[in-house]
Short mmCIF file of C-alpha atoms (C1' of nucleotides) in Angstrom, two decimals:
data_model
loop_
_atom_site.label_atom_id
_atom_site.label_comp_id
_atom_site.label_asym_id
_atom_site.label_seq_id
_atom_site.Cartn_x
_atom_site.Cartn_y
_atom_site.Cartn_z
CA MET J 1091 -19.16 -19.36 -22.28
CA PRO J 1092 -19.99 -20.19 -18.68
CA PRO J 1093 -22.16 -17.72 -16.83
CA LEU J 1094 -20.53 -14.82 -15.11
CA ASN J 1095 -20.39 -15.25 -11.39
CA ARG J 1096 -18.45 -14.04 -8.41
CA PRO J 1097 -15.89 -16.86 -8.19
CA ARG J 1098 -15.00 -16.44 -11.85
CA ILE J 1099 -14.52 -12.71 -11.36
CA VAL J 1100 -12.38 -13.22 -8.28
CA ALA J 1101 -10.28 -15.82 -10.07
CA ALA J 1102 -9.76 -13.44 -12.97
CA ALA J 1103 -8.67 -10.74 -10.54
CA ILE J 1104 -6.14 -13.02 -8.85
CA ASP J 1105 -4.85 -14.12 -12.20
CA LEU J 1106 -4.45 -10.55 -13.34
CA ILE J 1107 -2.69 -9.52 -10.14
CA GLU J 1108 -0.22 -12.37 -10.42
CA ARG J 1109 0.45 -11.67 -14.07
CA GLU J 1110 0.73 -7.88 -14.00
CA GLY J 1111 0.68 -6.74 -10.40
CA ALA J 1112 -1.97 -5.22 -8.18
CA ASP J 1113 -1.68 -1.83 -9.86
CA ALA J 1114 -2.92 -3.32 -13.11
CA VAL J 1115 -6.23 -4.31 -11.55
CA SER J 1116 -9.12 -2.29 -12.85
CA MET J 1117 -12.72 -3.20 -13.40
CA ARG J 1118 -12.31 -2.52 -17.11
CA ARG J 1119 -9.28 -4.75 -17.34
CA ILE J 1120 -10.91 -7.63 -15.49
CA ALA J 1121 -14.00 -7.33 -17.65
CA ALA J 1122 -11.85 -7.37 -20.78
CA ASP J 1123 -10.01 -10.47 -19.59
CA LEU J 1124 -13.35 -12.16 -19.05
CA GLY J 1125 -14.66 -11.00 -22.42
CA VAL J 1126 -17.52 -9.16 -20.78
CA GLY J 1127 -18.84 -5.64 -20.37
CA VAL J 1128 -17.48 -3.62 -17.49
CA MET J 1129 -20.77 -3.05 -15.78
CA SER J 1130 -21.73 -6.71 -15.91
CA LEU J 1131 -19.25 -7.26 -13.09
CA TYR J 1132 -21.40 -5.14 -10.82
CA ASN J 1133 -24.19 -7.67 -11.01
CA HIS J 1134 -22.03 -10.02 -8.95
CA VAL J 1135 -19.72 -7.74 -6.98
CA PRO J 1136 -20.91 -4.53 -5.31
CA ASN J 1137 -17.69 -2.62 -5.94
CA LYS J 1138 -13.98 -2.94 -6.43
CA SER J 1139 -13.24 -2.99 -2.72
CA ALA J 1140 -15.52 -5.98 -2.21
CA LEU J 1141 -13.83 -7.69 -5.13
CA LEU J 1142 -10.45 -7.29 -3.45
CA ASP J 1143 -11.96 -8.64 -0.25
CA GLY J 1144 -12.97 -11.64 -2.30
CA VAL J 1145 -9.42 -12.00 -3.56
CA SER J 1146 -8.10 -11.97 -0.02
CA GLU J 1147 -10.70 -14.41 1.21
CA SER J 1148 -10.12 -16.79 -1.66
CA ILE J 1149 -6.38 -16.93 -1.07
CA LEU J 1150 -6.77 -17.17 2.68
CA SER J 1151 -9.09 -20.13 2.32
CA GLU J 1152 -6.35 -22.04 0.54
CA ILE J 1153 -4.38 -22.36 3.76
CA GLU J 1154 -4.17 -25.95 4.81
CA PHE J 1155 -3.60 -26.39 8.48
CA THR J 1156 -1.99 -29.75 8.92
CA ASP J 1157 -2.15 -29.29 12.61
CA ASP J 1158 -1.00 -32.34 14.49
CA PRO J 1159 -2.55 -32.02 17.96
CA ALA J 1160 0.07 -34.41 19.31
CA ALA J 1161 2.96 -32.18 18.28
CA PRO J 1162 4.44 -29.80 20.82
CA TRP J 1163 2.97 -26.32 20.70
CA THR J 1164 6.25 -24.83 19.52
CA GLU J 1165 6.09 -27.01 16.45
CA ARG J 1166 2.46 -26.19 15.85
CA VAL J 1167 3.14 -22.46 16.01
CA ARG J 1168 6.00 -22.90 13.59
CA MET J 1169 3.85 -24.88 11.18
CA GLN J 1170 1.04 -22.34 11.24
CA ALA J 1171 3.39 -19.49 10.50
CA ARG J 1172 4.96 -21.46 7.69
CA ALA J 1173 1.58 -22.40 6.25
CA PHE J 1174 0.62 -18.77 6.13
CA ARG J 1175 3.89 -17.79 4.53
CA GLN J 1176 3.61 -20.54 1.96
CA ILE J 1177 0.17 -19.43 0.82
CA ALA J 1178 1.34 -15.86 0.51
CA HIS J 1179 4.30 -17.12 -1.45
CA SER J 1180 2.16 -19.06 -3.89
CA HIS J 1181 0.42 -15.79 -4.79
CA PRO J 1182 3.26 -13.35 -4.25
CA ARG J 1183 1.86 -10.29 -5.93
CA SER J 1184 -1.45 -10.68 -4.13
CA THR J 1185 0.18 -10.70 -0.72
CA MET J 1186 -0.23 -7.00 -0.12
CA VAL J 1187 -3.90 -7.27 -1.00
CA VAL J 1188 -4.36 -10.19 1.38
CA VAL J 1189 -2.70 -8.63 4.40
CA SER J 1190 -4.16 -5.16 3.93
CA ARG J 1191 -7.80 -6.23 4.08
CA GLN J 1192 -9.45 -6.92 7.35
CA LEU J 1193 -11.88 -9.78 6.90
CA LYS J 1194 -14.61 -10.53 9.31
CA SER J 1195 -15.52 -13.72 7.48
CA ALA J 1196 -14.67 -17.25 8.49
CA ALA J 1197 -11.75 -17.40 6.07
CA GLY J 1198 -10.17 -14.47 7.84
CA MET J 1199 -10.85 -15.61 11.37
CA LEU J 1200 -9.94 -19.27 11.12
CA PRO J 1201 -6.17 -18.70 11.20
CA VAL J 1202 -6.66 -16.41 14.18
CA GLU J 1203 -8.68 -19.03 15.99
CA ARG J 1204 -6.08 -21.72 15.32
CA ALA J 1205 -3.20 -19.59 16.55
CA LEU J 1206 -4.97 -18.43 19.69
CA SER J 1207 -6.10 -21.94 20.47
CA THR J 1208 -2.56 -23.24 20.18
CA LEU J 1209 -1.17 -20.52 22.42
CA ARG J 1210 -3.88 -20.96 25.03
CA GLY J 1211 -3.33 -24.70 24.97
CA ALA J 1212 0.36 -24.13 25.54
CA GLY J 1213 -0.48 -22.50 28.83
CA PHE J 1214 -0.34 -18.80 28.09
CA GLY J 1215 -2.77 -16.48 29.80
CA GLU J 1216 -5.55 -14.68 27.97
CA GLN J 1217 -3.90 -11.33 27.48
CA GLU J 1218 -0.52 -12.96 27.09
CA ALA J 1219 -1.76 -15.19 24.27
CA VAL J 1220 -3.17 -12.21 22.42
CA GLN J 1221 0.04 -10.23 22.82
CA ILE J 1222 2.20 -13.09 21.62
CA PHE J 1223 -0.18 -13.64 18.74
CA ARG J 1224 0.19 -10.02 17.72
CA VAL J 1225 3.97 -10.22 17.89
CA PHE J 1226 3.97 -13.19 15.55
CA ILE J 1227 1.55 -11.53 13.17
CA ALA J 1228 3.72 -8.45 13.02
CA TYR J 1229 6.81 -10.49 12.30
CA VAL J 1230 5.15 -12.68 9.68
CA ILE J 1231 3.51 -9.80 7.84
CA GLY J 1232 6.64 -7.68 8.01
CA SER J 1233 8.68 -10.55 6.61
CA LEU J 1234 6.23 -11.29 3.84
CA LEU J 1235 6.00 -7.70 2.71
CA ARG J 1236 9.75 -7.57 2.43
CA GLU J 1237 9.90 -10.87 0.60
CA VAL J 1238 7.40 -9.80 -2.02
CA GLY J 1239 9.00 -6.41 -2.42
CA VAL J 1240 6.26 -4.23 -0.99
CA THR J 1241 8.38 -2.85 1.82
CA PRO J 1242 11.98 -3.06 0.67
CA THR J 1243 12.78 -0.13 2.90
CA PHE J 1244 15.88 -0.67 4.97
CA ALA J 1245 16.25 -4.12 3.54
CA PRO J 1246 17.84 -3.72 0.14
CA VAL J 1247 17.15 -6.64 -2.10
CA HIS J 1248 19.36 -8.29 -4.61
CA GLY J 1249 21.26 -5.92 -6.81
CA THR J 1250 20.02 -2.78 -5.14
CA ILE J 1251 23.15 -2.12 -3.17
CA ARG J 1252 26.58 -2.85 -4.45
CA ALA J 1253 29.74 -2.11 -2.56
CA GLY J 1254 30.71 0.67 -4.95
CA ASP J 1255 27.37 2.46 -4.69
CA VAL J 1256 27.78 3.68 -1.14
CA ASP J 1257 30.22 6.13 0.31
CA PRO J 1258 32.28 3.95 2.66
CA GLU J 1259 33.04 6.99 4.76
CA LEU J 1260 29.40 7.78 5.49
CA PHE J 1261 28.16 4.21 5.55
CA PRO J 1262 31.03 1.92 6.47
CA GLU J 1263 28.88 -0.94 7.73
CA ILE J 1264 26.58 -0.91 4.73
CA GLY J 1265 29.60 -0.95 2.49
CA ALA J 1266 31.25 -3.77 4.39
CA LEU J 1267 28.09 -5.83 4.59
CA ALA J 1268 26.90 -5.12 1.05
CA PRO J 1269 27.44 -8.74 -0.04
CA HIS J 1270 25.15 -9.94 2.72
CA LEU J 1271 22.63 -7.12 2.27
CA SER J 1272 22.26 -7.79 -1.42
CA THR J 1273 21.44 -11.46 -1.06
CA CYS J 1274 18.78 -13.12 1.01
CA ASP J 1275 17.64 -16.70 1.44
CA HIS J 1276 14.12 -15.72 2.27
CA GLU J 1277 12.99 -19.05 3.61
CA ALA J 1278 16.04 -19.54 5.82
CA GLU J 1279 15.83 -16.01 7.17
CA PHE J 1280 12.13 -16.36 7.85
CA ASP J 1281 12.80 -19.51 9.84
CA PHE J 1282 15.69 -17.81 11.61
CA GLY J 1283 13.47 -15.09 13.03
CA LEU J 1284 10.63 -17.52 13.64
CA ASP J 1285 12.86 -19.76 15.72
CA LEU J 1286 14.14 -16.73 17.59
CA LEU J 1287 10.59 -15.72 18.52
CA ILE J 1288 9.49 -19.22 19.42
CA ALA J 1289 12.52 -19.73 21.62
CA ALA J 1290 11.84 -16.41 23.32
CA ILE J 1291 8.26 -17.20 24.24
CA ALA J 1292 9.13 -20.79 25.13
CA GLY J 1293 11.68 -19.45 27.57
CA ARG J 1294 9.00 -17.20 29.00
CA LEU J 1295 6.74 -20.16 29.60
CA ALA J 1296 9.50 -22.36 31.02
CA GLY J 1297 10.66 -19.65 33.39
CA ARG J 1298 7.23 -19.61 34.94
CA THR J 1299 6.21 -23.25 35.28
CA GLY J 1300 9.57 -24.57 36.34
CA MET C 680 3.34 34.31 -1.62
CA PRO C 681 6.65 32.54 -1.26
CA PRO C 682 8.07 30.90 -4.35
CA LEU C 683 7.05 27.39 -5.16
CA ASN C 684 9.76 24.86 -4.43
CA ARG C 685 10.20 21.23 -3.66
CA PRO C 686 10.20 21.41 0.15
CA ARG C 687 6.97 23.39 0.12
CA ILE C 688 5.35 20.82 -2.14
CA VAL C 689 6.55 17.92 0.00
CA ALA C 690 5.31 19.66 3.13
CA ALA C 691 1.90 20.21 1.54
CA ALA C 692 1.77 16.54 0.59
CA ILE C 693 2.58 15.40 4.14
CA ASP C 694 0.02 17.80 5.52
CA LEU C 695 -2.61 16.52 3.12
CA ILE C 696 -1.84 12.88 3.92
CA GLU C 697 -2.13 13.49 7.63
CA ARG C 698 -5.36 15.42 7.26
CA GLU C 699 -7.18 13.22 4.76
CA GLY C 700 -5.16 10.06 4.23
CA ALA C 701 -2.82 8.87 1.53
CA ASP C 702 -5.69 8.13 -0.85
CA ALA C 703 -6.58 11.81 -0.93
CA VAL C 704 -3.21 12.72 -2.41
CA SER C 705 -3.42 13.88 -5.98
CA MET C 706 -1.38 16.40 -7.85
CA ARG C 707 -4.48 18.50 -8.41
CA ARG C 708 -5.33 18.47 -4.74
CA ILE C 709 -1.84 19.45 -3.63
CA ALA C 710 -1.75 22.22 -6.20
CA ALA C 711 -5.10 23.50 -4.96
CA ASP C 712 -3.88 23.47 -1.36
CA LEU C 713 -0.88 25.51 -2.43
CA GLY C 714 -3.02 27.89 -4.48
CA VAL C 715 -1.13 27.01 -7.61
CA GLY C 716 -1.71 25.44 -10.99
CA VAL C 717 -1.40 21.69 -11.24
CA MET C 718 1.39 21.68 -13.77
CA SER C 719 3.47 24.14 -11.84
CA LEU C 720 4.29 21.31 -9.48
CA TYR C 721 6.09 19.53 -12.28
CA ASN C 722 8.65 22.29 -12.44
CA HIS C 723 9.97 21.10 -9.09
CA VAL C 724 9.04 17.43 -8.91
CA PRO C 725 9.43 15.05 -11.86
CA ASN C 726 6.33 13.00 -11.05
CA LYS C 727 4.06 11.83 -8.28
CA SER C 728 6.25 8.88 -7.38
CA ALA C 729 9.24 11.16 -6.79
CA LEU C 730 7.05 13.39 -4.67
CA LEU C 731 6.13 10.45 -2.45
CA ASP C 732 9.80 9.56 -2.24
CA GLY C 733 10.32 13.09 -0.99
CA VAL C 734 7.61 12.57 1.61
CA SER C 735 9.32 9.43 2.85
CA GLU C 736 12.73 11.04 2.91
CA SER C 737 11.49 14.09 4.73
CA ILE C 738 9.87 12.06 7.47
CA LEU C 739 12.79 9.68 7.75
CA SER C 740 15.19 12.57 8.21
CA GLU C 741 13.29 13.62 11.30
CA ILE C 742 14.55 10.60 13.20
CA GLU C 743 16.77 11.67 16.03
CA PHE C 744 19.17 9.04 17.10
CA THR C 745 20.09 9.82 20.65
CA ASP C 746 22.53 6.99 20.59
CA ASP C 747 24.55 6.78 23.75
CA PRO C 748 27.68 4.84 22.79
CA ALA C 749 28.23 3.99 26.44
CA ALA C 750 24.89 2.22 26.76
CA PRO C 751 24.78 -1.55 26.35
CA TRP C 752 23.95 -2.67 22.83
CA THR C 753 20.62 -4.11 23.92
CA GLU C 754 19.55 -0.69 25.08
CA ARG C 755 20.81 0.96 21.91
CA VAL C 756 18.86 -1.45 19.74
CA ARG C 757 15.76 -0.79 21.77
CA MET C 758 16.19 2.95 21.47
CA GLN C 759 16.68 2.83 17.73
CA ALA C 760 13.56 0.76 17.23
CA ARG C 761 11.60 3.13 19.46
CA ALA C 762 12.94 6.18 17.64
CA PHE C 763 11.76 4.74 14.34
CA ARG C 764 8.36 3.90 15.78
CA GLN C 765 7.99 7.32 17.29
CA ILE C 766 8.64 9.10 14.01
CA ALA C 767 6.16 6.87 12.24
CA HIS C 768 3.70 7.61 15.00
CA SER C 769 4.09 11.36 14.66
CA HIS C 770 2.96 11.02 11.02
CA PRO C 771 0.65 8.05 11.32
CA ARG C 772 -1.11 8.24 8.00
CA SER C 773 2.16 8.67 6.15
CA THR C 774 3.62 5.51 7.63
CA MET C 775 2.60 3.28 4.75
CA VAL C 776 4.17 5.71 2.31
CA VAL C 777 7.40 5.79 4.30
CA VAL C 778 7.84 2.04 4.64
CA SER C 779 6.78 1.17 1.11
CA ARG C 780 9.41 3.27 -0.67
CA GLN C 781 12.92 2.07 -1.01
CA LEU C 782 15.25 5.02 -0.67
CA LYS C 783 18.82 4.93 -1.78
CA SER C 784 19.46 8.35 -0.31
CA ALA C 785 21.28 9.13 2.91
CA ALA C 786 18.02 9.63 4.79
CA GLY C 787 17.04 6.08 3.98
CA MET C 788 20.38 4.48 4.68
CA LEU C 789 21.36 6.22 7.89
CA PRO C 790 19.04 4.15 10.11
CA VAL C 791 20.36 1.02 8.42
CA GLU C 792 23.93 2.04 9.08
CA ARG C 793 23.20 2.78 12.73
CA ALA C 794 21.50 -0.52 13.33
CA LEU C 795 24.14 -2.60 11.59
CA SER C 796 26.91 -0.76 13.40
CA THR C 797 25.29 -1.44 16.75
CA LEU C 798 24.85 -5.13 16.00
CA ARG C 799 28.37 -5.55 14.69
CA GLY C 800 29.70 -3.73 17.75
CA ALA C 801 27.77 -6.11 19.94
CA GLY C 802 29.79 -8.97 18.52
CA PHE C 803 27.52 -10.48 15.92
CA GLY C 804 29.02 -11.85 12.72
CA GLU C 805 28.51 -10.26 9.35
CA GLN C 806 25.74 -12.45 8.05
CA GLU C 807 24.31 -12.81 11.53
CA ALA C 808 24.06 -9.04 11.98
CA VAL C 809 22.22 -8.69 8.68
CA GLN C 810 19.81 -11.48 9.53
CA ILE C 811 19.06 -10.05 12.95
CA PHE C 812 18.64 -6.64 11.40
CA ARG C 813 16.10 -8.02 8.97
CA VAL C 814 14.17 -9.73 11.76
CA PHE C 815 13.90 -6.47 13.65
CA ILE C 816 12.87 -4.57 10.54
CA ALA C 817 10.16 -7.11 9.83
CA TYR C 818 8.82 -6.88 13.37
CA VAL C 819 8.93 -3.09 13.52
CA ILE C 820 7.29 -2.59 10.14
CA GLY C 821 4.69 -5.26 10.82
CA SER C 822 3.86 -3.65 14.14
CA LEU C 823 3.65 -0.15 12.69
CA LEU C 824 1.38 -1.19 9.85
CA ARG C 825 -0.97 -2.77 12.33
CA GLU C 826 -0.86 0.26 14.62
CA VAL C 827 -1.75 2.69 11.87
CA GLY C 828 -4.46 0.43 10.52
CA VAL C 829 -2.89 -0.51 7.20
CA THR C 830 -2.75 -4.22 7.98
CA PRO C 831 -5.44 -4.88 10.52
CA THR C 832 -5.65 -8.41 9.19
CA PHE C 833 -5.76 -10.99 11.93
CA ALA C 834 -5.39 -8.30 14.53
CA PRO C 835 -8.79 -6.76 14.98
CA VAL C 836 -8.61 -3.28 16.36
CA HIS C 837 -10.86 -1.57 18.81
CA GLY C 838 -14.52 -2.13 18.23
CA THR C 839 -14.08 -4.49 15.32
CA ILE C 840 -14.81 -7.64 17.20
CA ARG C 841 -17.34 -7.89 19.95
CA ALA C 842 -18.18 -11.04 21.82
CA GLY C 843 -21.61 -11.29 20.24
CA ASP C 844 -20.33 -10.96 16.70
CA VAL C 845 -18.67 -14.33 16.49
CA ASP C 846 -20.15 -17.78 16.56
CA PRO C 847 -18.70 -19.21 19.78
CA GLU C 848 -19.04 -22.69 18.35
CA LEU C 849 -16.84 -22.02 15.34
CA PHE C 850 -14.49 -19.57 17.04
CA PRO C 851 -14.44 -20.29 20.76
CA GLU C 852 -11.08 -18.69 21.43
CA ILE C 853 -11.86 -15.52 19.51
CA GLY C 854 -15.10 -15.27 21.41
CA ALA C 855 -13.44 -15.84 24.75
CA LEU C 856 -10.58 -13.45 24.02
CA ALA C 857 -12.69 -10.78 22.36
CA PRO C 858 -12.13 -8.30 25.19
CA HIS C 859 -8.39 -8.60 24.74
CA LEU C 860 -8.54 -8.65 20.95
CA SER C 861 -10.60 -5.50 20.79
CA THR C 862 -8.23 -3.42 22.87
CA CYS C 863 -4.55 -2.81 22.42
CA ASP C 864 -2.01 -0.68 24.24
CA HIS C 865 0.12 -0.22 21.16
CA GLU C 866 3.18 1.11 22.90
CA ALA C 867 3.22 -1.56 25.58
CA GLU C 868 2.69 -4.32 23.03
CA PHE C 869 5.39 -2.95 20.80
CA ASP C 870 7.81 -2.98 23.71
CA PHE C 871 6.65 -6.46 24.67
CA GLY C 872 7.67 -7.92 21.34
CA LEU C 873 10.77 -5.79 21.16
CA ASP C 874 11.96 -7.07 24.53
CA LEU C 875 11.19 -10.60 23.42
CA LEU C 876 13.36 -10.22 20.35
CA ILE C 877 16.20 -8.48 22.16
CA ALA C 878 16.24 -11.13 24.84
CA ALA C 879 16.30 -13.82 22.17
CA ILE C 880 19.32 -12.45 20.35
CA ALA C 881 21.06 -11.55 23.61
CA GLY C 882 20.71 -15.16 24.66
CA ARG C 883 22.18 -16.18 21.34
CA LEU C 884 25.21 -14.03 21.95
CA ALA C 885 25.64 -15.10 25.57
CA GLY C 886 25.38 -18.76 24.65
CA ARG C 887 28.38 -18.38 22.41
CA THR C 888 30.82 -16.23 24.34
CA GLY C 889 30.30 -17.90 27.65
"C1'" DC F 996 16.57 51.75 -23.28
"C1'" DT F 997 15.83 47.87 -26.03
"C1'" DG F 998 16.13 43.17 -27.53
"C1'" DT F 999 16.76 38.52 -26.16
"C1'" DC F 1000 16.55 34.56 -23.46
"C1'" DG F 1001 15.49 31.18 -20.03
"C1'" DA F 1002 12.84 29.61 -16.23
"C1'" DG F 1003 8.70 29.00 -14.12
"C1'" DA F 1004 3.48 29.24 -14.00
"C1'" DC F 1005 -0.40 27.83 -16.30
"C1'" DG F 1006 -4.36 25.86 -19.56
"C1'" DT F 1007 -5.60 22.40 -22.40
"C1'" DA F 1008 -5.94 17.73 -23.67
"C1'" DC F 1009 -5.72 12.65 -23.51
"C1'" DA F 1010 -6.14 8.17 -21.79
"C1'" DG F 1011 -7.54 5.75 -18.03
"C1'" DC F 1012 -10.11 5.05 -13.55
"C1'" DG F 1013 -14.70 3.65 -10.51
"C1'" DT F 1014 -19.26 3.52 -10.93
"C1'" DA F 1015 -24.32 5.68 -11.25
"C1'" DC F 1016 -27.86 5.35 -14.44
"C1'" DG F 1017 -30.80 3.85 -18.27
"C1'" DT F 1018 -31.70 0.28 -21.64
"C1'" DA F 1019 -32.22 -4.18 -23.90
"C1'" DC F 1020 -32.65 -9.09 -23.86
"C1'" DG F 1021 -33.84 -13.82 -22.49
"C1'" DG F 1022 -35.95 -17.29 -19.74
"C1'" DG F 1023 -39.35 -18.76 -16.07
"C1'" DA F 1024 -44.25 -17.83 -13.90
"C1'" DG F 1025 -48.95 -17.13 -14.46
"C1'" DC G 839 -49.58 -15.84 -24.79
"C1'" DT G 840 -48.08 -12.02 -21.46
"C1'" DC G 841 -45.49 -10.32 -17.69
"C1'" DC G 842 -41.53 -9.72 -15.02
"C1'" DC G 843 -37.11 -9.86 -13.29
"C1'" DG G 844 -32.25 -10.79 -13.34
"C1'" DT G 845 -28.45 -10.18 -16.15
"C1'" DA G 846 -25.57 -7.90 -19.72
"C1'" DC G 847 -24.37 -3.79 -21.63
"C1'" DG G 848 -23.48 1.37 -23.33
"C1'" DT G 849 -23.17 5.84 -21.99
"C1'" DA G 850 -21.77 9.42 -19.06
"C1'" DC G 851 -19.65 12.00 -15.06
"C1'" DG G 852 -16.07 13.33 -12.30
"C1'" DC G 853 -11.78 12.02 -11.02
"C1'" DT G 854 -6.66 10.67 -11.94
"C1'" DG G 855 -1.41 11.49 -13.83
"C1'" DT G 856 0.94 13.97 -16.99
"C1'" DA G 857 2.57 15.40 -22.07
"C1'" DC G 858 2.59 19.51 -24.55
"C1'" DG G 859 2.28 24.36 -25.90
"C1'" DT G 860 1.86 29.02 -24.38
"C1'" DC G 861 2.51 33.02 -21.70
"C1'" DT G 862 4.70 36.05 -18.41
"C1'" DC G 863 8.47 38.02 -16.09
"C1'" DG G 864 13.18 38.99 -14.43
"C1'" DA G 865 18.06 39.23 -15.86
"C1'" DC G 866 21.41 40.49 -18.83
"C1'" DA G 867 23.90 42.12 -23.60
"C1'" DG G 868 24.37 45.63 -26.63
#
DNA sequence: CTGTCGAGACGTACAGCGTACGTACGGGAG
DNA sequence: CTCCCGTACGTACGCTGTACGTCTCGACAG
């Protein structure tokens, strides 16, 4: 039995979240999965909150930025957003944990640095770069939370809405569009909105310089 | 003492959430606030989850759609997004509860119906309208969660990042942009992204019809 | 008026939670 | 050898949601 340590505890937490969901995470359960007493965990992790921070940090640090400096900035922005989405997608049930924890560590700030650097390099002003950055973050997080089922509100997922379930008098559009509302190619729709946003800010930049 | 009933319980829950946060919500606490035994609540609400659904529904039903049919569709979309944001803002600490519960009731579907109707009326195709709708939902929810502090990730709020806190060698952009990252005019930034998105889809429509 | 009945308020109880605290053990330092 | 400290662990406290049984009270039948 290898010694108990923080990375092993964090890994067990991620594993548990992916197997049974974030609600199943408890210190007792993690300890049981590790074959260890509950309180032994506290020798390596100050509390549950810090453990979840560790989960977020661990997942975040998996992001691989294959950032080609020669590529146009629009492509680099697209790739960064996709890289983030892909990591979240490889740990779907941990996504809510990742995005709901503000990390001050390097793992949390590196993606921010990359994005801001790309936007500044593209020619956006200081405040402008930050605003655009925030718009992208909002879109990416909003999309991810819908994809993983945390915020299904207003975006019924597969099987939730069928044409017969809604009163076509009260909700004619929902009834008519039920086939489209009940299916979703997440990746294609993510790219759809991403392209929309990139085109919008590219137009902003073009309108100024030329 | 008025009789215990579901609306009174839901109102107490909303009040408690706004005063002490969603984590403070427990059946015992709500019962105590109402001066009532814990189990009495279960005569009017089947369980805690249904109670939170009631919270979401109650807040959602406060949305007032002042939807001028004569206004251009771009303006109507903007107004609907703002109306949603404003309601969330008037119950900030309940926002996460509202957006994380999928409601099949009329209160939950009315905003969807309005938005889809507006987009279809603007001339977008069936699948296109749904996709655009989802993009807006993602942006709005992502923005709201950041504004209310649920997902501060990658978007440090006031006071979180100061210039001296970051290693300017590792994170030069974050250091340089710290003044802008640490402040945020939420309403202006929300409108900034909203205008960006509206302009993007308007361009899409214009490019097709003429 | 009396007997009955149903609905709602309530107390108790159970399993689970995070974690503060005290204890026991095992290996390195002197 | 002894000492000491970090680690593992058990126990305990106050909290959670809620299943279950009981009690009270108003309405209605006879």
